[in-house]
């Protein structure tokens, strides 16, 4: 008998170099263990057929269906001028719909012999449209034949696993490769501690792997899934629990505000009272800052809930205690905005060392990559001497030249825009690890916070400050009802006539070449595939057309920083009526007089991005208006997404919808680390209970055995999860 390949054995040895190469390049599978954890996406029963009516366009699909008819046509073409060209058209059916398969040229002979009416087979290919009908061109196929010893019932009832596949490697070929490595599943070391597994009635890992790939019944699939979900949730939560445990061992300087210091002076001048939420969250932060190990806190809040105020009070508390605070912003526009608003909020408390500065004042400096040499030198000097208690900057803060006198707190704005190395570099600038406050304006469902930010304590601001106005949102279907779009521009004019201002947001700048390169599309592709609307074109059309006579200006990411800042200053001063911009205005931009926003091609933006953008209006006492313009047809998923955004202002609700519509994989930040998601079975939104229970179990185990000395199989599973890149990703604290 052949020896069973080990789980860490290369697929090259087991399956041969050609198959292994495709698996590595297209599916990220390198070892026997990787392949065993490549789970089926779904299962087909031979006796039941796929819903052909629900096939997604432009995606690689595998379907199980029956041949209804097959016809061979001959035709003349440049290659076969005498009418010798051959085309085989096969219609397959599943009861819910029909699908056309086409084969050309020499490729017709084999299917013409094999795909006879009544034959059942699996077909794989990319769904396209031809003459307004769905079709698969040259699909790969595998006939489904019952072996002689199988009865019709067992043959028809067998569950066929359908794997995530690629054009280069069909689902059934992956299935055959799995058949080869499945015996190795017996070698899989079980990461779940025995008592935990037995207490929850879960099957062993080898049994789960066998049942997920070769189920006899639907109950087998359920048992396997329940077990594999637990593995994913538990191993990830152990990794996060170990991070929290390690962070709790680090030393930090406790930072307590003085009763008569700069924070007390600042609070005494506030022209409004803090919301209950702001007070509660501030207390949580102050309690963390007073401890002798570093704070790691995530502050998430609705758009406009006053996170900047909470962060500023935390920074002032640290300045009171003799330390410095750094705020890291993702863009120059945002860093400049924050700098301006902090100085405005602090008044003469921000004029440390200057004439007219208050007694307790400190200096608030800005540091960005595009500053002039003299201003930059002065800012660096103020940081090194401790003259500046607060610095606000972009990635420029991380450079080697930047030295702090005593860095006590790092505030990271908009977490998802920063890489791990950047945060680590900033943390490394403190004499001891500084405290860390991460702010995100994209509300995160509790389950995701537990999964992605599980090493951070979470504070939530869900109350809007007094004086904020509600925002009305409407979808404008420009293709079905062009007069709605005309009305949208009238509404913008009306707002400007009342003395207010408006934003128009476009997905693209317009100085790229992509418009020129757009190929000719069929009419049904036109709405889907035309280049997104651009700032420069839209601004020109509006200024000449529906908004003629208004002061229209543009803002986008490729403008020189001074020009961007100048435009924002003019807009804030009310010298611009309508600002046509890209998403550079998405976060932090605060112009209370702006009351209307029109988002062009709104279907090209994600749900949370639309919610963010919308939060730029309604920031004063006048009500806000947000119009989502789209050409997508009513029944499309894109329109449903926009309807969801228009129907609620609850960011937490929207983030749930967003997550359900996106692939789970996005959750763990592969966008940051470039690795595939480790979540193959766990659905972060649906499996809330599993995640919460796994978090508790993980905390218990790590508290009693931080190095997992008594659980070697769990350590091995952790090492596999935390390859170098994922380890770094988790070090986002």
XYZ file of C-alpha atoms in Angstrom:
733
model
C 0.000 0.000 0.000
C 1.291 3.515 -0.862
C 2.354 5.580 2.137
C -0.098 8.363 3.055
C 1.404 11.771 2.143
C 2.093 14.053 5.114
C -0.006 17.219 5.468
C 2.976 19.488 4.846
C 4.030 17.539 1.738
C 4.172 19.639 -1.432
C 1.351 19.049 -3.936
C 4.038 18.881 -6.637
C 5.121 15.492 -5.281
C 1.602 14.144 -4.863
C -0.248 15.505 -7.914
C 2.561 16.273 -10.366
C 4.096 19.647 -11.296
C 1.474 20.803 -13.846
C -1.587 20.471 -11.565
C 0.377 21.731 -8.540
C 1.427 24.850 -10.472
C -2.189 25.757 -11.346
C -3.305 25.113 -7.753
C -0.541 27.322 -6.364
C -0.986 30.181 -8.846
C -4.768 30.304 -9.068
C -6.015 28.938 -5.751
C -3.094 29.608 -3.389
C -2.853 25.889 -2.494
C 0.678 24.532 -1.933
C 0.531 21.545 0.424
C -1.653 18.510 1.039
C -3.036 20.290 4.116
C -3.962 23.378 2.038
C -5.901 21.203 -0.392
C -7.751 19.379 2.413
C -8.893 22.787 3.688
C -10.166 23.844 0.246
C -13.811 23.149 1.061
C -16.688 22.712 -1.402
C -18.670 25.885 -2.027
C -21.890 23.847 -2.277
C -23.146 20.381 -3.210
C -25.279 19.153 -6.078
C -27.405 16.041 -6.026
C -27.243 14.116 -9.245
C -30.994 13.689 -9.193
C -31.524 17.415 -8.685
C -30.316 20.095 -11.009
C -28.774 23.519 -10.574
C -30.934 26.604 -10.981
C -29.926 27.749 -14.439
C -32.255 30.729 -14.017
C -29.967 32.206 -11.320
C -26.587 32.105 -13.074
C -24.336 35.134 -12.469
C -22.925 36.924 -15.519
C -19.179 36.842 -16.250
C -18.507 34.294 -13.516
C -16.992 30.862 -13.781
C -19.772 28.428 -12.874
C -20.260 24.688 -12.550
C -23.759 23.353 -13.265
C -25.338 19.908 -13.257
C -27.944 19.600 -16.009
C -29.479 17.381 -18.688
C -29.069 17.714 -22.460
C -32.411 18.692 -24.077
C -31.184 18.803 -27.675
C -28.030 19.139 -29.758
C -27.747 20.508 -33.302
C -24.759 20.717 -35.610
C -24.717 23.708 -37.995
C -22.340 24.353 -40.854
C -21.449 27.868 -41.940
C -19.027 29.766 -44.161
C -16.301 31.870 -42.553
C -12.910 33.328 -43.466
C -11.279 30.157 -42.163
C -13.751 27.816 -43.842
C -14.948 29.674 -46.968
C -16.743 26.694 -48.537
C -19.331 26.398 -45.795
C -17.233 23.816 -43.943
C -17.197 25.691 -40.602
C -18.985 23.728 -37.875
C -20.843 24.923 -34.805
C -22.472 22.594 -32.286
C -25.306 24.128 -30.244
C -26.386 22.108 -27.223
C -29.335 23.172 -25.064
C -29.238 21.969 -21.460
C -32.095 22.206 -18.978
C -32.685 21.831 -15.273
C -36.416 22.475 -15.079
C -35.910 26.087 -13.916
C -34.399 27.348 -17.142
C -32.411 26.515 -20.253
C -28.840 27.346 -21.179
C -27.122 27.189 -24.524
C -23.658 25.619 -24.941
C -21.658 26.300 -28.102
C -18.661 24.446 -29.524
C -16.779 25.448 -32.713
C -14.385 23.950 -35.241
C -12.505 20.775 -34.394
C -13.868 21.044 -30.839
C -17.332 19.838 -31.944
C -16.535 16.168 -32.591
C -16.240 14.799 -29.044
C -19.283 16.636 -27.579
C -21.325 15.789 -30.694
C -20.774 12.076 -29.933
C -21.174 12.343 -26.144
C -23.793 15.013 -25.418
C -26.869 13.200 -26.662
C -30.381 14.240 -25.527
C -31.117 12.810 -22.071
C -27.441 12.717 -20.999
C -26.656 14.232 -17.584
C -23.337 15.939 -17.006
C -21.495 18.615 -15.069
C -20.606 21.628 -17.205
C -18.119 24.373 -16.269
C -17.425 27.651 -18.029
C -17.883 31.405 -17.997
C -21.426 32.703 -18.437
C -21.761 35.223 -21.278
C -24.614 36.728 -23.302
C -25.063 36.186 -27.036
C -28.159 37.471 -28.877
C -29.649 38.327 -25.462
C -29.425 34.689 -24.311
C -27.142 33.217 -21.672
C -24.554 30.799 -22.985
C -21.358 28.909 -22.119
C -18.837 28.831 -24.963
C -16.655 25.687 -25.112
C -17.472 24.575 -21.561
C -15.514 21.755 -19.982
C -17.840 18.879 -19.050
C -17.841 15.598 -17.168
C -20.512 13.003 -17.905
C -22.359 11.629 -14.876
C -22.609 7.894 -15.367
C -23.872 5.451 -12.754
C -21.449 2.557 -12.142
C -22.992 -0.849 -12.771
C -23.012 -1.782 -9.062
C -24.692 1.495 -8.003
C -28.459 1.383 -7.805
C -30.325 4.224 -9.494
C -31.354 5.619 -6.059
C -27.847 5.833 -4.631
C -26.540 7.235 -7.907
C -29.223 9.926 -8.133
C -28.959 10.800 -4.417
C -25.145 11.090 -4.297
C -23.896 14.533 -3.215
C -21.424 16.035 -5.686
C -19.114 18.628 -4.080
C -18.738 21.779 -6.196
C -15.399 23.460 -5.377
C -14.289 27.062 -5.832
C -12.582 26.576 -9.211
C -10.907 28.511 -12.000
C -10.977 28.374 -15.795
C -7.703 26.396 -15.631
C -8.934 23.817 -13.138
C -12.551 22.642 -13.075
C -14.364 21.620 -9.917
C -14.326 17.903 -10.744
C -10.566 17.921 -11.322
C -10.148 19.439 -7.859
C -12.475 16.688 -6.593
C -10.256 14.024 -8.166
C -7.128 15.586 -6.649
C -8.844 15.516 -3.259
C -9.616 11.844 -3.716
C -5.835 11.327 -3.898
C -5.004 13.240 -0.698
C -8.077 12.397 1.401
C -6.397 9.464 3.230
C -3.982 12.047 4.709
C -6.903 13.580 6.628
C -6.358 10.844 9.232
C -3.021 12.512 10.075
C -4.592 15.905 10.842
C -3.690 17.047 14.366
C -6.784 18.286 16.200
C -6.333 21.877 17.459
C -9.401 21.802 19.726
C -8.669 20.648 23.280
C -10.446 17.306 23.903
C -12.722 18.501 26.740
C -13.867 21.500 24.681
C -14.626 19.338 21.629
C -16.485 16.698 23.627
C -18.355 19.284 25.694
C -19.737 20.822 22.514
C -20.465 17.514 20.794
C -18.177 18.235 17.834
C -16.707 15.511 15.585
C -12.909 15.061 15.356
C -10.975 16.992 12.707
C -10.151 13.930 10.521
C -13.833 12.949 10.557
C -14.887 16.524 9.679
C -12.494 16.614 6.697
C -13.771 13.270 5.383
C -17.389 14.353 5.763
C -16.937 17.756 4.147
C -15.337 16.280 1.000
C -17.198 12.959 0.786
C -20.557 13.365 2.530
C -23.080 10.511 2.344
C -25.927 12.610 3.732
C -26.767 16.243 4.323
C -26.344 15.601 8.053
C -22.663 14.747 7.346
C -22.193 18.178 5.764
C -23.823 19.938 8.740
C -21.635 18.063 11.264
C -18.478 18.839 9.310
C -19.353 22.511 8.893
C -20.173 22.955 12.581
C -16.784 21.508 13.501
C -14.736 23.432 10.918
C -16.412 26.730 11.847
C -15.356 26.169 15.450
C -11.762 25.575 14.352
C -11.607 28.839 12.442
C -13.254 30.919 15.140
C -11.293 29.340 17.986
C -7.808 29.438 16.455
C -8.287 33.072 15.427
C -9.620 34.043 18.870
C -6.667 32.284 20.549
C -4.315 34.368 18.387
C -6.117 37.555 19.444
C -6.275 36.506 23.117
C -2.507 35.903 23.087
C -1.993 39.385 21.617
C -4.102 40.948 24.351
C -2.201 38.938 26.963
C 1.190 40.007 25.534
C 0.118 43.661 25.345
C -0.999 43.560 28.967
C 2.574 42.561 29.945
C 4.172 45.590 28.199
C 5.116 48.569 30.366
C 3.685 52.019 29.659
C 3.811 55.364 31.434
C 0.451 56.071 33.130
C -0.914 59.426 31.925
C -3.358 61.179 34.273
C -4.734 64.683 33.576
C -4.067 67.406 36.196
C -7.193 68.790 37.882
C -6.164 72.343 36.909
C -4.398 71.551 33.638
C -5.038 72.125 29.924
C -7.885 69.571 29.756
C -9.798 71.308 32.576
C -9.211 74.680 30.895
C -10.441 73.294 27.552
C -13.565 71.711 29.104
C -14.321 74.959 30.920
C -14.536 76.836 27.605
C -16.671 74.384 25.641
C -19.684 76.267 24.247
C -21.812 73.075 24.408
C -22.184 70.107 26.707
C -20.717 66.750 25.707
C -23.208 64.013 24.848
C -23.722 61.222 27.347
C -21.891 58.906 24.915
C -18.883 61.236 24.603
C -18.603 61.466 28.400
C -18.862 57.696 28.901
C -16.284 56.900 26.195
C -13.901 59.580 27.511
C -14.045 57.986 30.961
C -13.191 54.559 29.490
C -10.213 56.135 27.701
C -8.991 58.062 30.768
C -9.179 54.859 32.857
C -6.994 53.070 30.258
C -4.501 55.952 30.053
C -4.018 55.825 33.836
C -2.775 52.194 33.781
C 0.851 51.094 33.508
C 0.369 49.003 30.357
C -0.526 50.439 26.933
C -4.141 51.210 26.075
C -5.336 49.490 22.895
C -8.773 50.883 22.197
C -10.966 51.062 19.092
C -13.284 54.073 19.043
C -16.014 53.568 16.510
C -18.839 55.942 15.971
C -21.482 57.087 13.601
C -20.521 59.681 11.036
C -20.662 62.996 12.897
C -20.927 61.545 16.412
C -18.037 63.669 17.691
C -15.107 61.222 17.693
C -12.609 64.038 17.052
C -13.727 65.782 20.250
C -13.210 62.567 22.267
C -9.766 62.033 20.687
C -8.739 65.642 21.365
C -9.681 65.353 25.066
C -7.579 62.156 25.282
C -4.628 63.995 23.688
C -5.002 66.902 26.121
C -5.043 64.463 29.065
C -1.665 63.124 27.898
C -0.252 66.657 27.423
C -1.387 67.404 31.001
C 0.685 64.459 32.180
C 3.811 65.827 30.467
C 3.588 63.630 27.346
C 3.017 64.226 23.633
C 0.202 62.957 21.400
C 0.367 62.203 17.676
C -2.634 61.918 15.382
C -2.103 60.003 12.162
C -4.474 60.865 9.270
C -4.674 59.003 5.951
C -4.556 62.009 3.583
C -3.088 65.515 3.548
C -6.548 67.040 3.095
C -7.696 65.272 6.242
C -4.546 66.104 8.245
C -4.984 69.800 7.352
C -8.697 69.645 8.244
C -7.945 68.059 11.633
C -5.184 70.582 12.316
C -7.498 73.502 11.527
C -10.400 72.164 13.576
C -8.205 71.276 16.604
C -6.700 74.781 16.617
C -10.189 76.304 16.299
C -11.518 74.166 19.161
C -8.540 74.961 21.424
C -8.241 78.700 20.699
C -5.403 80.309 22.706
C -4.708 76.932 24.396
C -3.033 75.969 21.086
C -0.662 78.942 21.185
C 2.023 77.569 23.484
C 5.150 79.759 23.561
C 3.419 82.504 21.579
C 2.284 85.981 22.553
C -1.323 85.814 23.647
C -1.129 82.095 24.431
C -2.985 80.889 27.548
C -1.054 79.828 30.694
C -1.484 76.094 30.081
C -1.159 76.356 26.298
C 0.791 73.896 24.165
C 1.825 73.964 20.526
C -0.193 72.052 17.900
C 1.937 71.326 14.826
C 1.139 69.900 11.408
C 3.564 67.584 9.622
C 2.901 66.481 6.030
C 5.129 65.412 3.173
C 4.561 68.531 1.080
C 5.468 71.192 3.696
C 8.181 73.718 2.883
C 11.669 73.013 4.296
C 11.621 75.834 6.881
C 8.172 74.955 8.296
C 9.192 71.306 8.400
C 12.439 72.043 10.276
C 10.540 74.082 12.845
C 7.906 71.341 13.315
C 10.621 68.684 13.811
C 12.385 70.914 16.345
C 9.133 71.521 18.275
C 8.571 67.743 18.478
C 12.112 66.909 19.575
C 12.163 69.555 22.335
C 8.656 68.743 23.573
C 7.497 72.298 22.768
C 4.669 70.774 20.675
C 2.316 68.691 22.786
C 0.160 67.663 19.829
C 1.215 66.787 16.277
C -1.166 65.968 13.459
C 0.246 64.465 10.311
C 0.244 61.934 7.501
C 2.765 59.160 6.822
C 5.415 61.885 7.128
C 5.194 61.355 10.929
C 6.708 57.916 10.532
C 9.965 58.913 8.846
C 13.230 58.247 10.684
C 14.022 61.966 11.062
C 10.951 62.515 13.267
C 11.944 62.342 16.953
C 9.591 62.890 19.884
C 10.529 64.227 23.305
C 8.083 61.849 25.054
C 5.407 60.229 22.893
C 2.540 59.095 25.135
C -0.446 58.548 22.816
C -0.950 57.650 19.168
C -4.388 58.308 17.631
C -4.910 56.585 14.283
C -7.768 57.995 12.230
C -9.565 55.683 9.810
C -7.813 52.458 10.741
C -8.236 50.690 7.410
C -6.080 53.168 5.491
C -2.894 52.317 7.356
C -0.583 49.373 6.960
C 0.766 47.473 9.919
C 4.376 48.551 9.444
C 3.340 52.211 9.550
C 1.571 51.862 12.887
C 4.462 49.865 14.317
C 6.965 52.485 13.177
C 5.021 55.199 14.980
C 4.682 53.112 18.130
C 8.430 52.571 18.085
C 9.015 56.317 18.541
C 8.011 56.275 22.220
C 10.565 55.630 25.003
C 8.082 53.024 26.187
C 5.164 51.749 24.079
C 2.694 54.647 23.785
C -1.040 54.234 24.378
C -3.043 53.634 21.180
C -6.477 54.891 20.163
C -7.811 53.762 16.793
C -10.779 55.678 15.360
C -13.041 54.375 12.633
C -16.078 56.134 11.220
C -17.287 52.972 9.539
C -19.451 51.327 12.177
C -18.469 47.696 12.539
C -20.935 44.984 13.569
C -20.038 43.472 16.953
C -19.046 40.145 15.400
C -16.571 41.767 13.038
C -15.127 43.871 15.838
C -14.584 40.644 17.807
C -13.005 38.936 14.807
C -10.902 41.661 13.239
C -10.208 44.007 16.141
C -10.343 41.350 18.830
C -7.091 42.607 20.325
C -8.573 46.071 20.923
C -11.106 47.072 23.558
C -14.055 48.692 21.788
C -15.870 51.939 22.603
C -18.951 52.939 20.607
C -20.363 56.437 20.031
C -23.866 56.036 18.672
C -25.419 59.344 19.702
C -25.314 62.455 17.499
C -24.453 65.769 19.194
C -27.283 68.275 19.690
C -27.794 70.609 16.756
C -27.048 67.958 14.088
C -29.781 67.693 11.469
C -31.289 64.595 9.896
C -30.252 63.716 6.326
C -32.908 62.752 3.767
C -31.578 60.289 1.158
C -33.195 59.389 -2.177
C -32.246 57.187 -5.139
C -32.378 59.028 -8.493
C -32.861 56.468 -11.328
C -31.302 58.533 -14.129
C -31.879 55.981 -16.922
C -35.545 55.123 -16.132
C -36.569 58.661 -15.117
C -34.295 61.346 -16.619
C -36.606 64.104 -15.265
C -35.617 62.981 -11.724
C -32.000 63.937 -12.505
C -33.110 67.328 -13.836
C -35.032 67.816 -10.581
C -31.882 66.894 -8.589
C -29.986 69.821 -10.137
C -32.963 72.107 -9.394
C -32.767 71.011 -5.724
C -29.048 71.919 -5.664
C -29.893 75.378 -7.037
C -32.619 75.811 -4.394
C -30.143 74.994 -1.595
C -27.625 77.508 -2.980
C -30.363 80.163 -3.250
C -31.021 79.640 0.482
C -27.367 80.506 1.093
C -26.163 76.899 1.447
C -23.548 74.861 -0.463
C -23.441 71.450 -2.148
C -21.092 68.602 -3.058
C -21.204 66.557 -6.277
C -19.184 63.337 -5.952
C -17.858 61.332 -8.932
C -15.951 58.013 -8.928
C -13.167 59.192 -11.270
C -10.963 62.253 -11.804
C -11.123 62.345 -15.606
C -7.536 63.065 -16.626
C -6.754 59.375 -17.044
C -6.708 57.594 -20.389
C -9.261 54.956 -19.411
C -12.100 56.771 -21.162
C -10.210 56.720 -24.450
C -9.420 53.071 -24.180
C -13.011 51.972 -23.495
C -13.932 49.480 -26.191
C -17.247 49.525 -28.083
C -19.870 47.781 -25.953
C -23.210 46.181 -26.750
C -26.177 48.316 -25.582
C -26.956 45.995 -22.647
C -23.343 46.297 -21.500
C -23.395 50.055 -21.864
C -24.824 50.956 -18.447
C -22.694 48.322 -16.717
C -19.423 48.910 -18.560
C -19.160 52.591 -19.538
C -16.348 54.381 -17.729
C -17.495 55.917 -14.435
C -18.369 59.619 -14.512
C -15.413 61.924 -13.937
C -14.973 65.072 -11.821
C -13.410 67.217 -14.547
C -16.042 66.393 -17.215
C -18.973 66.629 -14.795
C -17.842 69.981 -13.382
C -17.573 71.437 -16.886
C -20.994 70.091 -17.969
C -22.694 71.381 -14.795
C -21.089 74.835 -15.014
C -22.216 75.149 -18.654
C -25.619 73.484 -18.143
C -27.905 72.880 -15.155
C -25.751 74.832 -12.631
C -24.730 77.699 -14.942
C -24.153 80.910 -12.997
C -23.170 79.129 -9.746
C -19.581 79.103 -8.467
C -18.415 75.531 -9.264
C -14.949 74.250 -8.273
C -13.188 70.852 -8.290
C -11.201 68.832 -5.738
C -9.380 65.549 -6.326
C -6.412 63.570 -5.047
C -3.983 64.413 -7.851
C -4.082 68.174 -7.287
C -0.986 69.718 -5.658
C -1.509 69.846 -1.849
C -1.524 73.662 -1.724
C -4.238 73.787 -4.399
C -6.324 71.209 -2.496
C -5.992 73.185 0.701
C -6.866 76.441 -1.080
C -10.031 74.922 -2.589
C -11.110 73.521 0.796
C -10.492 76.905 2.447
C -12.568 78.700 -0.240
C -15.359 76.154 0.145
C -15.282 76.434 3.961
C -15.370 80.236 3.640
C -18.480 80.037 1.441
C -16.716 81.320 -1.709
C -17.636 78.172 -3.684
C -21.285 77.094 -4.162
C -20.773 73.594 -5.542
C -17.696 71.432 -5.002
C -17.318 68.612 -7.561
C -14.997 66.083 -5.928
C -13.802 62.495 -5.718
C -13.955 60.598 -2.430
C -11.161 62.772 -0.982
C -14.029 64.422 0.918
C -15.137 61.063 2.354
C -13.824 61.494 5.873
C -13.323 64.327 8.285
C -14.292 67.214 5.987
C -16.489 69.510 8.047
C -18.363 72.386 6.373
C -21.600 72.909 8.339
C -23.071 75.150 5.620
C -22.989 72.316 3.022
C -26.490 70.821 2.984
C -26.793 68.868 -0.298
C -24.795 66.083 -1.892
C -25.344 64.449 -5.287
C -23.398 61.194 -5.744
C -23.018 60.321 -9.443
C -22.803 56.615 -10.421
C -23.588 55.844 -6.784
C -23.673 52.111 -7.617
C -19.883 52.232 -8.110
C -19.331 52.900 -4.380
C -19.595 50.500 -1.455
C -22.334 50.803 1.166
C -20.098 52.097 3.968
C -18.414 54.539 1.576
C -21.799 56.002 0.601
C -22.703 56.321 4.281
C -19.390 58.086 4.940
C -19.858 60.495 2.047
C -23.415 61.281 3.088
C -22.113 62.237 6.551
C -20.461 65.331 5.032
C -23.883 67.099 4.831
C -26.363 67.920 7.598
C -23.511 68.948 9.904
C -25.142 72.286 10.785
C -28.634 73.285 11.841
C -30.175 72.998 8.333
C -31.404 69.545 7.216
C -29.172 67.553 4.842
C -30.106 66.046 1.482
C -28.269 63.189 -0.271
C -29.217 62.106 -3.812
C -27.853 58.771 -5.098
C -27.791 58.889 -8.911
C -27.634 55.573 -10.789
C -28.390 54.078 -14.191
C -28.744 50.554 -12.834
C -32.084 48.815 -13.549
C -34.604 48.498 -10.733
C -34.209 44.760 -10.126
C -30.393 44.814 -9.993
C -28.484 44.071 -6.752
C -26.792 47.488 -7.129
C -30.164 49.246 -6.916
C -31.157 47.167 -3.870
C -27.924 48.249 -2.206
C -28.687 51.925 -2.900
C -32.263 51.507 -1.643
C -30.828 50.110 1.599
C -28.563 53.158 2.025
C -31.471 55.520 1.310
C -33.732 53.730 3.800
C -31.619 54.018 6.972
C -29.118 56.346 8.629
C -27.990 53.574 11.002
C -24.374 52.867 10.108
C -24.311 49.606 12.083
C -27.311 48.300 10.119
C -25.662 49.360 6.845
C -22.367 47.716 7.751
C -24.260 44.442 8.253
C -25.843 44.788 4.809
C -22.455 45.673 3.338
C -20.846 42.626 4.862
C -23.607 40.282 3.738
C -23.160 41.496 0.171
C -19.380 41.410 0.091
C -17.362 38.241 0.309
C -16.479 37.241 3.878
C -12.839 37.285 2.877
C -12.746 41.083 2.936
C -13.300 41.035 6.654
C -9.856 39.944 7.709
C -8.080 42.622 5.784
C -6.478 40.726 2.923
C -6.647 44.070 1.231
C -3.927 44.993 3.712
C -1.870 41.871 3.835
C -2.443 40.419 0.373
C -3.080 36.969 1.830
C -6.148 34.844 1.300
C -8.731 34.883 4.009
C -8.318 32.260 6.677
C -12.104 32.236 6.913
C -13.299 29.501 4.637
C -16.263 28.222 6.596
C -17.092 30.924 9.120
C -19.601 33.590 8.099
C -18.817 36.504 10.376
C -22.352 37.896 10.433
C -24.267 34.601 10.740
C -21.986 32.849 13.190
C -22.085 35.443 15.948
C -22.698 32.841 18.650
C -19.783 30.642 17.616
C -17.437 33.647 17.575
C -18.585 34.920 20.975
C -18.257 31.464 22.580
C -14.879 30.846 20.930
C -13.648 34.183 22.269
C -14.589 33.185 25.838
C -12.985 29.736 25.545
C -9.838 31.261 24.025
C -9.494 33.842 26.806
C -9.852 31.082 29.428
C -7.224 28.848 27.823
C -4.698 31.661 27.246
C -5.118 32.936 30.820
C -4.126 29.522 32.226
C -1.528 28.569 29.569
C -0.313 31.648 27.599
C 2.360 29.709 25.681
C -0.002 26.784 24.979
C 2.590 24.342 26.311
C -0.112 21.807 27.114
C -1.729 22.117 23.666
C 0.910 21.412 20.986
C -1.677 20.742 18.222
C -3.239 24.160 18.861
C 0.204 25.786 18.618
C 0.735 24.086 15.246
C -2.640 25.355 14.002
C -1.730 28.867 15.189
C 1.582 28.761 13.339
C -0.282 27.758 10.186
C -2.793 30.604 10.606
C -0.180 33.166 11.518
C 2.239 32.868 8.711
C 4.429 35.932 8.706
C 2.001 38.233 6.904
C -1.004 37.364 9.044
C 1.100 37.694 12.178
C 1.942 41.206 11.051
C -1.678 41.912 10.239
C -2.706 41.006 13.769
C -0.017 43.326 15.058
C -2.114 46.257 13.966
C -2.206 47.242 17.635
